[in-house]
Amino acid sequence: MPGPKNPNSEDSTPESEHQELSGDRKIPAAVIKRLSLYTRALQNLERNKVEKVSSTELAKELGLNSAQVRKDLAYFGQFGVPGFGYPVGELRKKLKHILGTDRKINVALIGVGHLGKALLSYGGFNRQGFRMRWAFDIEVRDKTIGAEKVPVYNISELEQVVRRENIELVILTVPAEAAQGIADRVVGAGVSAILNFVPKRIQTPPHVKVHYVDLAIEMESLSFYLR
Amino acid sequence: MPGPKNPNSEDSTPESEHQELSGDRKIPAAVIKRLSLYTRALQNLERNKVEKVSSTELAKELGLNSAQVRKDLAYFGQFGVPGFGYPVGELRKKLKHILGTDRKINVALIGVGHLGKALLSYGGFNRQGFRMRWAFDIEVRDKTIGAEKVPVYNISELEQVVRRENIELVILTVPAEAAQGIADRVVGAGVSAILNFVPKRIQTPPHVKVHYVDLAIEMESLSFYLR
DNA sequence: TAGATTGTTAATCGATTAACAATC
DNA sequence: TAGATTGTTAATCGATTAACAATC
C-alpha cells in the first residue's frame, strides 16, 4: 500500500540489524509476514515428526507459489538441499532467529476499552514468545484484567514503566483522537514496534514499524462480496 | 498474496453484482479495502461539516497517493467535479451503497473460545451496519455472551439457524482442526463471506470470499523490526 | 478568463511466477 | 547414474504513480 513518498513507516525500509543478515537488500514487509507463516507451518510439521519439506509442499499448505517460498528464504541464506528439500527443525530454528522470536518480547497494551479488554483476556498474545503483562489507561477501573491478571497502570506512568520493564512492543487500542499522542509518547520512551488497532493512521519516525489491524475495514470490505 | 492459480478465494475474482457497476473489469481486493477507508474518512469529514474534499486531501489523510484515490473511485463511476473535488456527503452515500453497507448484515460467530468470547464482548461489530447476534460452539457453557447478550447455540443447530436468520457473514474463531469442516458447513448453508481468525487456510468455492486476520503473524512479523 | 482538480493514459515500479542450470 | 529439488535469473504480471488534457 505505501510507497517511497509515504510518510508513514508501515512497510518502509527498516534499518534493523536483521536486514543485514544477507547483504543490504531491502526486504519487503510481505516477505517477513510469509516468513512468519513458514515458521508456523514448520512447527506443525515438526509436531507431526516430519523431518524434511520441499518448497512445493510448503507452498501448497499455505496457498502460495513454490518459487516464492524459495525466493523468500533465499533473502536470508541457503537453507535447502537440492534434490531433497529443507530440514524442518533446522529451518524452523533459523527462521525463528531471523524473526527474533527465539526470545521473550515484552508487550504492553494501551487503552483498556472494550477491544483492549477483549484482547487482554484473550491471552493469545502470551504464547509464542510474547509477554503481554502491562496495560495502561487514563482511568484505572479494574486493577487487573483477565485470567492472566494483567495489571492496569495509569497512563501517567507510561514512560517510566516502559523504560523500567523494557517494553519493546505496544498494542494500541485507544480512541482515535488519542492515538497520535500516545504513539509519540511510547516512541519517545523507546518503543519501536506498534500493533495499531485504532482506525487512524499514526505518524512515526522511520525506525518505528507500525502494523495496522482494522477489523471494521475487514468486515466492511467483505460486505462488498455478498451476493 | 494469492495469484490466479491460488485455489483459495481470497482476492480471487468475485462475480458479485457490484463488479458490474462500472463495466466488467476485475476489481482488486485492495481497491475494495481502500473504498472502505475512504468511506470512513468521508464520515469523519461529514461529522465536521466539511462539504467537499479533493483527492489530494483524502490521500494525505490516509497516507495514500492522490492518483490512487482518483483511480480507485473511477472503477465505480465519476463522482468528482473537475476544479472542485468530491462532494463529501454524496460520495459517502454512494460508496456505502457500492460496499453494500447501507443495509444491516447478519453476522454469526463460530467458536466461543477465548478469542471468540473476546470478540463477542468487544461489541464493535454491532456498529456500522452489522448485526452480530448469533454465536455457536460445540459446547454451550454460557447461554449468552457479553453486554449485548449474544445467545450461544449448539453447533448442531448451525445450518438451521443460519438459514432461518439469514446470516450472511460468519466470523470463524474455532480450533484449526475444525476450521475446514465448519467452513464447509456454513458455505453449504448459504454463507458467502467469512472473516477467518483461525491460523489455517480454508478451501472454499469461488463465490465465497474469505478474509484472514492473523494476530500471531502480525505480532511475529513486528518482532523482526525490533532493534 | 485563470485556477484548480478531475478522469485517464502512459510510465514506472515492485512483486510474483516460470524456467532451468547447478547440485545433492 | 537417474531423479528430485534447490537457488537464481529472466519473463510476466499487476499495482502504483506521474503527467496532462479535459472540465468546471
Coordinates of C-alpha atoms (C1' of nucleotides) in Angstrom, one line a residue:
Chain A
M1 CA 0.0 0.0 0.0
P2 CA 2.6 2.7 0.9
G3 CA 5.2 3.9 -1.5
P4 CA 8.5 5.7 -1.1
K5 CA 6.7 9.0 -0.6
N6 CA 4.6 7.6 2.2
P7 CA 5.5 9.5 5.4
N8 CA 4.2 6.6 7.5
S9 CA 6.6 3.9 8.5
E10 CA 4.4 1.0 7.5
D11 CA 6.3 -1.1 5.0
S12 CA 9.0 1.5 4.9
T13 CA 12.6 0.3 4.7
P14 CA 13.7 -0.7 8.1
E15 CA 17.3 -0.4 9.2
S16 CA 17.1 -3.3 11.6
E17 CA 20.1 -5.5 12.2
H18 CA 18.4 -8.4 10.6
Q19 CA 18.3 -6.6 7.3
E20 CA 22.0 -7.1 7.1
L21 CA 21.8 -10.9 7.5
S22 CA 22.2 -11.5 3.8
G23 CA 23.5 -8.3 2.3
D24 CA 21.8 -4.9 2.4
R25 CA 18.8 -5.6 0.1
K26 CA 15.5 -4.1 1.2
I27 CA 13.3 -6.9 2.4
P28 CA 9.6 -6.4 1.6
A29 CA 7.3 -6.5 4.6
A30 CA 5.2 -9.1 2.7
V31 CA 8.3 -11.4 2.8
I32 CA 8.6 -11.0 6.6
K33 CA 4.9 -11.9 7.0
R34 CA 5.4 -15.0 5.0
L35 CA 8.5 -15.9 6.9
S36 CA 6.3 -16.0 9.9
L37 CA 3.8 -18.2 8.1
Y38 CA 6.6 -20.6 7.1
T39 CA 7.7 -20.8 10.7
R40 CA 4.2 -21.8 11.9
A41 CA 3.9 -24.4 9.2
L42 CA 7.3 -25.8 10.1
Q43 CA 6.2 -26.0 13.7
N44 CA 3.2 -28.1 12.7
L45 CA 5.3 -30.4 10.6
E46 CA 7.7 -30.8 13.5
R47 CA 4.9 -31.7 15.8
N48 CA 4.0 -34.4 13.3
K49 CA 7.6 -35.7 13.2
V50 CA 8.1 -34.7 9.6
E51 CA 11.8 -34.1 9.1
K52 CA 12.0 -32.6 5.6
V53 CA 9.8 -30.5 3.4
S54 CA 10.0 -29.2 -0.1
S55 CA 9.2 -25.7 -1.2
T56 CA 6.3 -27.2 -3.2
E57 CA 4.8 -28.9 -0.1
L58 CA 5.2 -25.7 2.0
A59 CA 3.7 -23.6 -0.8
K60 CA 0.7 -25.9 -1.2
E61 CA 0.0 -25.9 2.5
L62 CA -0.1 -22.1 2.6
G63 CA -1.7 -21.4 -0.8
L64 CA 1.5 -19.9 -2.3
N65 CA 3.8 -20.5 -5.2
S66 CA 6.9 -22.7 -4.6
A67 CA 9.2 -20.3 -6.4
Q68 CA 8.0 -17.6 -3.9
V69 CA 8.9 -19.8 -1.0
R70 CA 12.3 -20.5 -2.3
K71 CA 12.9 -16.8 -3.2
D72 CA 11.7 -15.6 0.2
L73 CA 14.0 -17.9 2.0
A74 CA 16.9 -17.0 -0.3
Y75 CA 16.8 -13.4 1.1
F76 CA 18.3 -14.8 4.3
G77 CA 20.6 -17.6 3.1
Q78 CA 20.8 -21.1 1.7
F79 CA 18.7 -23.4 3.9
G80 CA 17.8 -26.2 1.5
V81 CA 19.5 -29.2 -0.1
P82 CA 19.0 -29.6 -3.8
G83 CA 17.2 -32.8 -4.6
F84 CA 15.9 -33.1 -1.1
G85 CA 14.3 -30.0 0.3
Y86 CA 14.6 -28.3 3.7
P87 CA 15.3 -29.8 7.0
V88 CA 12.2 -28.9 9.1
G89 CA 13.6 -28.5 12.6
E90 CA 16.7 -26.7 11.4
L91 CA 14.9 -24.3 9.2
R92 CA 12.3 -23.5 11.9
K93 CA 15.1 -22.6 14.3
K94 CA 16.8 -20.4 11.8
L95 CA 13.6 -18.6 10.8
K96 CA 12.7 -18.0 14.5
H97 CA 16.1 -16.5 15.0
I98 CA 15.7 -14.3 11.9
L99 CA 12.3 -13.1 13.1
G100 CA 13.7 -12.6 16.5
T101 CA 11.0 -14.7 18.2
D102 CA 13.6 -17.0 19.8
R103 CA 13.5 -14.8 22.8
K104 CA 10.7 -13.2 25.0
I105 CA 9.4 -9.8 24.0
N106 CA 7.7 -7.6 26.5
V107 CA 4.4 -6.2 25.3
A108 CA 2.1 -3.5 26.7
L109 CA -1.5 -2.7 25.7
I110 CA -2.7 0.8 25.9
G111 CA -6.3 1.7 26.1
V112 CA -8.4 -0.7 28.2
G113 CA -11.7 -0.1 26.5
H114 CA -13.9 -2.9 25.1
L115 CA -11.4 -4.0 22.5
G116 CA -8.4 -3.6 24.8
K117 CA -10.1 -5.7 27.5
A118 CA -11.1 -8.3 25.0
L119 CA -7.5 -8.6 23.6
L120 CA -6.1 -8.8 27.2
S121 CA -8.5 -11.5 28.3
Y122 CA -8.0 -13.4 25.0
G123 CA -4.5 -14.2 26.3
G124 CA -3.3 -15.5 22.9
F125 CA -0.5 -12.9 22.8
N126 CA 1.2 -14.5 25.7
R127 CA 2.0 -17.6 23.8
Q128 CA 4.7 -17.7 21.1
G129 CA 7.4 -15.6 22.6
F130 CA 5.4 -12.6 23.8
R131 CA 4.9 -11.4 27.3
M132 CA 1.8 -9.1 27.4
R133 CA 1.9 -8.1 31.1
W134 CA 1.2 -4.4 31.2
A135 CA -1.9 -2.4 30.4
F136 CA -2.4 1.3 30.6
D137 CA -5.4 3.6 30.6
I138 CA -6.3 7.1 31.6
E139 CA -8.6 5.7 34.3
V140 CA -7.9 2.5 36.2
R141 CA -11.3 0.8 36.7
D142 CA -10.0 -2.7 37.3
K143 CA -6.6 -3.3 38.9
T144 CA -6.0 -6.3 36.7
I145 CA -7.7 -7.7 33.6
G146 CA -8.4 -11.3 32.6
A147 CA -7.3 -14.7 33.8
E148 CA -3.7 -13.7 33.4
K149 CA -4.3 -10.8 35.8
V150 CA -2.6 -8.2 33.7
P151 CA -2.1 -5.1 35.9
V152 CA -3.6 -1.8 34.7
Y153 CA -1.4 1.2 35.1
N154 CA -2.3 4.9 34.9
I155 CA -1.2 6.4 31.7
S156 CA 0.8 8.9 33.6
E157 CA 3.2 6.1 34.5
L158 CA 3.7 5.1 30.8
E159 CA 7.2 6.2 30.1
Q160 CA 8.5 5.2 33.4
V161 CA 7.1 1.6 33.2
V162 CA 8.0 1.2 29.6
R163 CA 11.7 2.0 30.3
R164 CA 11.8 0.1 33.6
E165 CA 10.3 -3.1 32.2
N166 CA 12.0 -2.9 28.9
I167 CA 8.7 -2.9 26.9
E168 CA 9.6 -3.2 23.2
L169 CA 6.2 -3.6 21.5
V170 CA 2.9 -1.8 22.1
I171 CA -0.6 -2.7 21.2
L172 CA -2.7 0.4 20.7
T173 CA -6.5 0.3 21.4
V174 CA -7.1 3.9 22.4
P175 CA -9.7 6.2 21.0
A176 CA -8.8 7.7 17.6
E177 CA -8.2 11.2 19.0
A178 CA -5.6 9.8 21.5
A179 CA -3.7 7.6 19.1
Q180 CA -1.1 10.1 17.8
G181 CA -0.3 11.5 21.2
I182 CA 0.2 8.1 22.8
A183 CA 2.2 6.9 19.8
D184 CA 4.5 9.9 20.3
R185 CA 4.9 9.1 23.9
V186 CA 5.7 5.4 23.5
V187 CA 8.2 6.1 20.7
G188 CA 9.8 8.7 22.9
A189 CA 10.1 6.0 25.6
G190 CA 12.0 3.8 23.2
V191 CA 9.3 1.5 21.7
S192 CA 9.9 0.7 18.0
A193 CA 7.1 -1.6 17.1
I194 CA 3.4 -0.8 17.3
L195 CA 0.4 -3.0 16.6
N196 CA -2.3 -0.4 15.9
F197 CA -6.0 -1.5 16.2
V198 CA -7.1 2.2 16.1
P199 CA -8.8 3.2 12.9
K200 CA -6.4 6.1 12.4
R201 CA -3.0 6.4 10.7
I202 CA -0.2 7.4 13.0
Q203 CA 3.0 9.2 12.1
T204 CA 6.2 7.8 13.5
P205 CA 9.9 8.1 12.8
P206 CA 11.4 5.8 10.2
H207 CA 12.9 3.4 12.7
V208 CA 9.5 2.6 14.1
K209 CA 7.4 -0.1 12.5
V210 CA 3.6 0.1 12.7
H211 CA 1.2 -2.7 11.7
Y212 CA -2.4 -1.9 11.3
V213 CA -5.2 -4.3 12.2
D214 CA -8.5 -2.8 11.1
L215 CA -11.4 -5.1 12.0
A216 CA -14.1 -2.7 10.7
I217 CA -12.4 -2.5 7.3
E218 CA -12.2 -6.2 7.1
M219 CA -15.9 -6.5 7.7
E220 CA -17.0 -3.7 5.5
S221 CA -14.9 -4.9 2.6
L222 CA -16.3 -8.4 3.0
S223 CA -19.8 -6.9 2.7
F224 CA -19.0 -5.9 -0.9
Y225 CA -18.8 -9.5 -1.9
L226 CA -22.2 -10.6 -0.5
R227 CA -24.3 -11.9 -3.3
Chain B
M1 CA -0.7 -12.7 -1.9
P2 CA -2.8 -15.1 -4.0
G3 CA -2.4 -15.5 -7.7
P4 CA -4.5 -16.9 -10.4
K5 CA -3.5 -20.4 -9.5
N6 CA -4.4 -19.9 -5.9
P7 CA -7.3 -22.3 -5.1
N8 CA -8.3 -20.2 -2.2
S9 CA -10.9 -17.5 -2.8
E10 CA -9.0 -14.7 -1.0
D11 CA -8.6 -11.9 -3.5
S12 CA -9.9 -14.1 -6.3
T13 CA -12.1 -12.5 -8.9
P14 CA -15.5 -12.2 -7.4
E15 CA -18.6 -12.4 -9.5
S16 CA -20.7 -10.1 -7.3
E17 CA -23.3 -7.8 -8.8
H18 CA -21.2 -4.8 -7.7
Q19 CA -18.5 -5.8 -10.0
E20 CA -20.8 -4.8 -12.9
L21 CA -21.3 -1.2 -11.7
S22 CA -18.8 0.1 -14.0
G23 CA -18.1 -2.5 -16.6
D24 CA -16.8 -5.9 -16.1
R25 CA -13.2 -5.2 -15.1
K26 CA -11.8 -7.2 -12.2
I27 CA -11.7 -5.0 -9.1
P28 CA -8.6 -5.7 -6.9
A29 CA -9.4 -6.6 -3.3
A30 CA -7.0 -3.8 -2.3
V31 CA -9.2 -1.3 -4.0
I32 CA -12.3 -2.5 -2.0
K33 CA -10.4 -2.1 1.2
R34 CA -9.4 1.4 0.3
L35 CA -13.0 2.2 -0.6
S36 CA -13.9 1.3 2.9
L37 CA -11.1 3.6 4.2
Y38 CA -12.5 6.4 2.0
T39 CA -15.9 5.9 3.4
R40 CA -14.7 6.2 6.9
A41 CA -12.7 9.3 6.2
L42 CA -15.7 10.8 4.5
Q43 CA -17.9 10.1 7.5
N44 CA -15.4 11.9 9.7
L45 CA -15.4 14.9 7.3
E46 CA -19.2 14.9 7.3
R47 CA -19.2 15.0 11.1
N48 CA -17.0 18.1 10.9
K49 CA -19.4 19.7 8.4
V50 CA -16.9 19.6 5.6
E51 CA -18.8 19.6 2.3
K52 CA -16.1 19.0 -0.3
V53 CA -12.8 17.2 -0.4
S54 CA -10.1 16.7 -3.0
S55 CA -8.3 13.5 -3.9
T56 CA -5.2 15.2 -2.5
E57 CA -6.7 15.9 0.9
L58 CA -8.2 12.4 1.1
A59 CA -4.9 10.8 0.1
K60 CA -3.0 12.8 2.6
E61 CA -5.3 11.9 5.5
L62 CA -4.9 8.2 4.7
G63 CA -1.3 8.1 3.7
L64 CA -2.0 7.4 0.0
N65 CA -1.3 8.8 -3.4
S66 CA -3.9 11.2 -4.8
A67 CA -3.8 9.5 -8.2
Q68 CA -4.6 6.2 -6.5
V69 CA -7.7 7.8 -4.8
R70 CA -9.0 9.0 -8.1
K71 CA -8.3 5.8 -9.9
D72 CA -9.9 3.7 -7.2
L73 CA -13.1 5.8 -7.4
A74 CA -13.0 5.8 -11.2
Y75 CA -13.6 2.0 -11.0
F76 CA -17.1 2.8 -10.0
G77 CA -18.1 5.9 -11.8
Q78 CA -17.4 9.7 -12.0
F79 CA -18.0 11.2 -8.6
G80 CA -15.9 14.3 -8.7
V81 CA -16.1 17.7 -10.2
P82 CA -13.0 18.9 -12.0
G83 CA -11.7 22.1 -10.4
F84 CA -13.5 21.4 -7.1
G85 CA -13.2 17.9 -5.8
Y86 CA -15.7 15.4 -4.4
P87 CA -19.0 16.3 -2.6
V88 CA -18.5 14.6 0.8
G89 CA -22.0 13.5 1.8
E90 CA -22.9 12.4 -1.7
L91 CA -19.7 10.4 -2.2
R92 CA -20.1 8.8 1.2
K93 CA -23.6 7.6 0.4
K94 CA -22.6 6.2 -3.0
L95 CA -19.6 4.4 -1.6
K96 CA -21.7 2.9 1.2
H97 CA -24.1 1.6 -1.5
I98 CA -21.3 0.2 -3.5
L99 CA -19.8 -1.5 -0.5
G100 CA -23.3 -2.8 0.5
T101 CA -23.1 -1.3 4.0
D102 CA -26.2 0.8 3.5
R103 CA -28.2 -2.1 4.9
K104 CA -27.9 -4.4 8.0
I105 CA -25.9 -7.6 7.6
N106 CA -26.5 -10.5 9.9
V107 CA -23.3 -12.0 11.4
A108 CA -22.6 -15.1 13.4
L109 CA -19.5 -16.0 15.3
I110 CA -18.4 -19.7 15.5
G111 CA -16.2 -20.9 18.2
V112 CA -16.7 -19.4 21.6
G113 CA -13.2 -19.9 23.0
H114 CA -11.0 -17.1 24.4
L115 CA -10.8 -15.1 21.2
G116 CA -14.4 -15.7 20.2
K117 CA -15.6 -14.6 23.6
A118 CA -13.3 -11.6 23.4
L119 CA -14.7 -10.5 20.0
L120 CA -18.3 -11.0 21.1
S121 CA -17.9 -8.9 24.2
Y122 CA -15.9 -6.3 22.3
G123 CA -19.2 -5.4 20.6
G124 CA -17.5 -3.3 17.9
F125 CA -19.0 -5.5 15.2
N126 CA -22.5 -4.4 16.0
R127 CA -21.9 -0.8 14.9
Q128 CA -21.6 0.2 11.3
G129 CA -24.2 -2.0 9.6
F130 CA -23.6 -5.3 11.2
R131 CA -25.7 -7.4 13.5
M132 CA -23.6 -9.9 15.3
R133 CA -26.3 -11.7 17.3
W134 CA -25.5 -15.4 17.0
A135 CA -22.7 -17.5 18.4
F136 CA -22.1 -21.2 18.0
D137 CA -20.0 -23.7 19.8
I138 CA -19.8 -27.5 20.3
E139 CA -20.5 -26.9 24.0
V140 CA -22.7 -24.2 25.4
R141 CA -21.1 -23.1 28.6
D142 CA -22.8 -19.7 28.9
K143 CA -26.2 -19.1 27.4
T144 CA -25.3 -15.6 26.3
I145 CA -22.0 -13.7 26.0
G146 CA -21.2 -10.1 26.7
A147 CA -23.1 -7.0 27.5
E148 CA -25.0 -7.5 24.2
K149 CA -26.2 -10.9 25.5
V150 CA -25.4 -12.7 22.3
P151 CA -27.0 -16.2 22.5
V152 CA -24.8 -19.2 22.1
Y153 CA -26.3 -22.0 20.1
N154 CA -25.1 -25.6 19.8
I155 CA -23.2 -26.2 16.6
S156 CA -25.7 -28.9 15.7
E157 CA -28.2 -26.1 15.0
L158 CA -25.8 -24.2 12.7
E159 CA -27.4 -24.8 9.3
Q160 CA -30.9 -24.4 10.6
V161 CA -30.2 -21.1 12.4
V162 CA -28.1 -19.7 9.5
R163 CA -30.9 -20.3 7.1
R164 CA -33.7 -19.1 9.4
E165 CA -32.0 -15.9 10.5
N166 CA -30.5 -15.1 7.1
I167 CA -26.9 -15.0 8.3
E168 CA -24.7 -13.8 5.5
L169 CA -21.3 -13.4 7.1
V170 CA -19.5 -15.6 9.6
I171 CA -16.6 -14.9 11.9
L172 CA -14.5 -18.0 12.5
T173 CA -12.7 -18.5 15.8
V174 CA -12.6 -22.3 16.0
P175 CA -9.6 -24.5 16.6
A176 CA -7.5 -25.0 13.5
E177 CA -8.6 -28.7 13.1
A178 CA -12.2 -27.7 12.9
A179 CA -11.9 -24.7 10.5
Q180 CA -12.3 -26.5 7.2
G181 CA -15.3 -28.6 8.4
I182 CA -17.1 -25.6 9.8
A183 CA -16.3 -23.6 6.7
D184 CA -17.8 -26.3 4.5
R185 CA -21.0 -26.3 6.6
V186 CA -21.6 -22.6 6.7
V187 CA -20.9 -22.4 2.9
G188 CA -23.4 -25.2 2.4
A189 CA -25.9 -23.2 4.4
G190 CA -25.5 -20.3 2.1
V191 CA -22.9 -18.1 3.7
S192 CA -20.6 -16.4 1.2
A193 CA -18.3 -14.2 3.3
I194 CA -16.0 -15.4 6.1
L195 CA -13.8 -13.5 8.4
N196 CA -11.3 -16.1 9.5
F197 CA -9.3 -15.6 12.7
V198 CA -8.1 -19.2 12.6
P199 CA -4.4 -19.6 11.6
K200 CA -5.2 -22.1 8.9
R201 CA -6.1 -21.6 5.2
I202 CA -9.5 -22.8 4.3
Q203 CA -10.7 -24.0 0.9
T204 CA -14.0 -22.5 -0.4
P205 CA -15.8 -22.4 -3.7
P206 CA -15.0 -19.3 -5.9
H207 CA -18.1 -17.4 -4.9
V208 CA -17.2 -17.3 -1.3
K209 CA -14.9 -14.6 -0.1
V210 CA -12.6 -15.2 2.9
H211 CA -10.6 -12.6 4.7
Y212 CA -7.9 -13.6 7.1
V213 CA -7.0 -11.8 10.3
D214 CA -3.9 -13.4 11.8
L215 CA -2.9 -11.7 15.0
A216 CA 0.0 -14.0 15.7
I217 CA 1.5 -13.3 12.4
E218 CA 1.2 -9.5 12.9
M219 CA 3.0 -9.8 16.2
E220 CA 5.7 -12.1 15.0
S221 CA 6.5 -10.1 11.9
L222 CA 6.7 -6.9 14.0
S223 CA 9.3 -8.7 16.2
F224 CA 11.6 -8.7 13.1
Y225 CA 11.9 -5.0 13.2
L226 CA 12.9 -4.7 16.9
R227 CA 16.3 -3.1 17.1
Chain C
dT1 C1' -10.8 34.1 -18.0
dA2 C1' -7.5 32.0 -14.6
dG3 C1' -7.0 28.5 -11.2
dA4 C1' -7.9 24.1 -9.6
dT5 C1' -8.8 19.5 -9.8
dT6 C1' -10.8 15.6 -12.1
dG7 C1' -10.5 11.3 -15.0
dT8 C1' -7.4 8.7 -17.6
dT9 C1' -3.4 7.2 -20.2
dA10 C1' 1.3 6.1 -20.2
dA11 C1' 5.5 5.2 -17.4
dT12 C1' 7.4 3.2 -13.5
dC13 C1' 8.0 0.3 -10.0
dG14 C1' 7.8 -3.9 -7.5
dA15 C1' 6.2 -8.4 -6.7
dT16 C1' 5.1 -12.9 -8.5
dT17 C1' 5.9 -16.8 -11.4
dA18 C1' 8.3 -19.6 -14.9
dA19 C1' 12.2 -21.8 -16.3
dC20 C1' 16.4 -24.0 -15.8
dA21 C1' 21.3 -24.9 -14.7
dA22 C1' 23.5 -26.4 -10.5
dT23 C1' 23.5 -29.7 -7.1
dC24 C1' 22.7 -33.4 -4.0
Chain D
dT1 C1' 23.8 -42.6 -12.7
dA2 C1' 18.8 -41.0 -12.6
dG3 C1' 15.6 -38.3 -10.1
dA4 C1' 14.4 -34.6 -7.4
dT5 C1' 14.6 -30.1 -5.8
dT6 C1' 17.2 -26.1 -4.8
dG7 C1' 18.8 -21.2 -5.8
dT8 C1' 18.5 -17.8 -9.1
dT9 C1' 17.8 -15.3 -13.4
dA10 C1' 14.6 -13.8 -16.7
dA11 C1' 9.8 -13.0 -18.0
dT12 C1' 5.4 -11.8 -16.6
dC13 C1' 2.0 -9.7 -14.3
dG14 C1' -0.3 -6.2 -11.6
dA15 C1' -0.4 -2.2 -8.9
dT16 C1' 1.2 2.4 -8.1
dT17 C1' 2.5 6.9 -9.6
dA18 C1' 3.3 10.7 -12.9
dA19 C1' 1.6 13.5 -16.2
dC20 C1' -1.7 16.1 -18.6
dA21 C1' -5.7 17.2 -21.5
dA22 C1' -10.5 17.9 -20.3
dT23 C1' -13.5 20.3 -17.4
dC24 C1' -15.7 23.1 -14.0

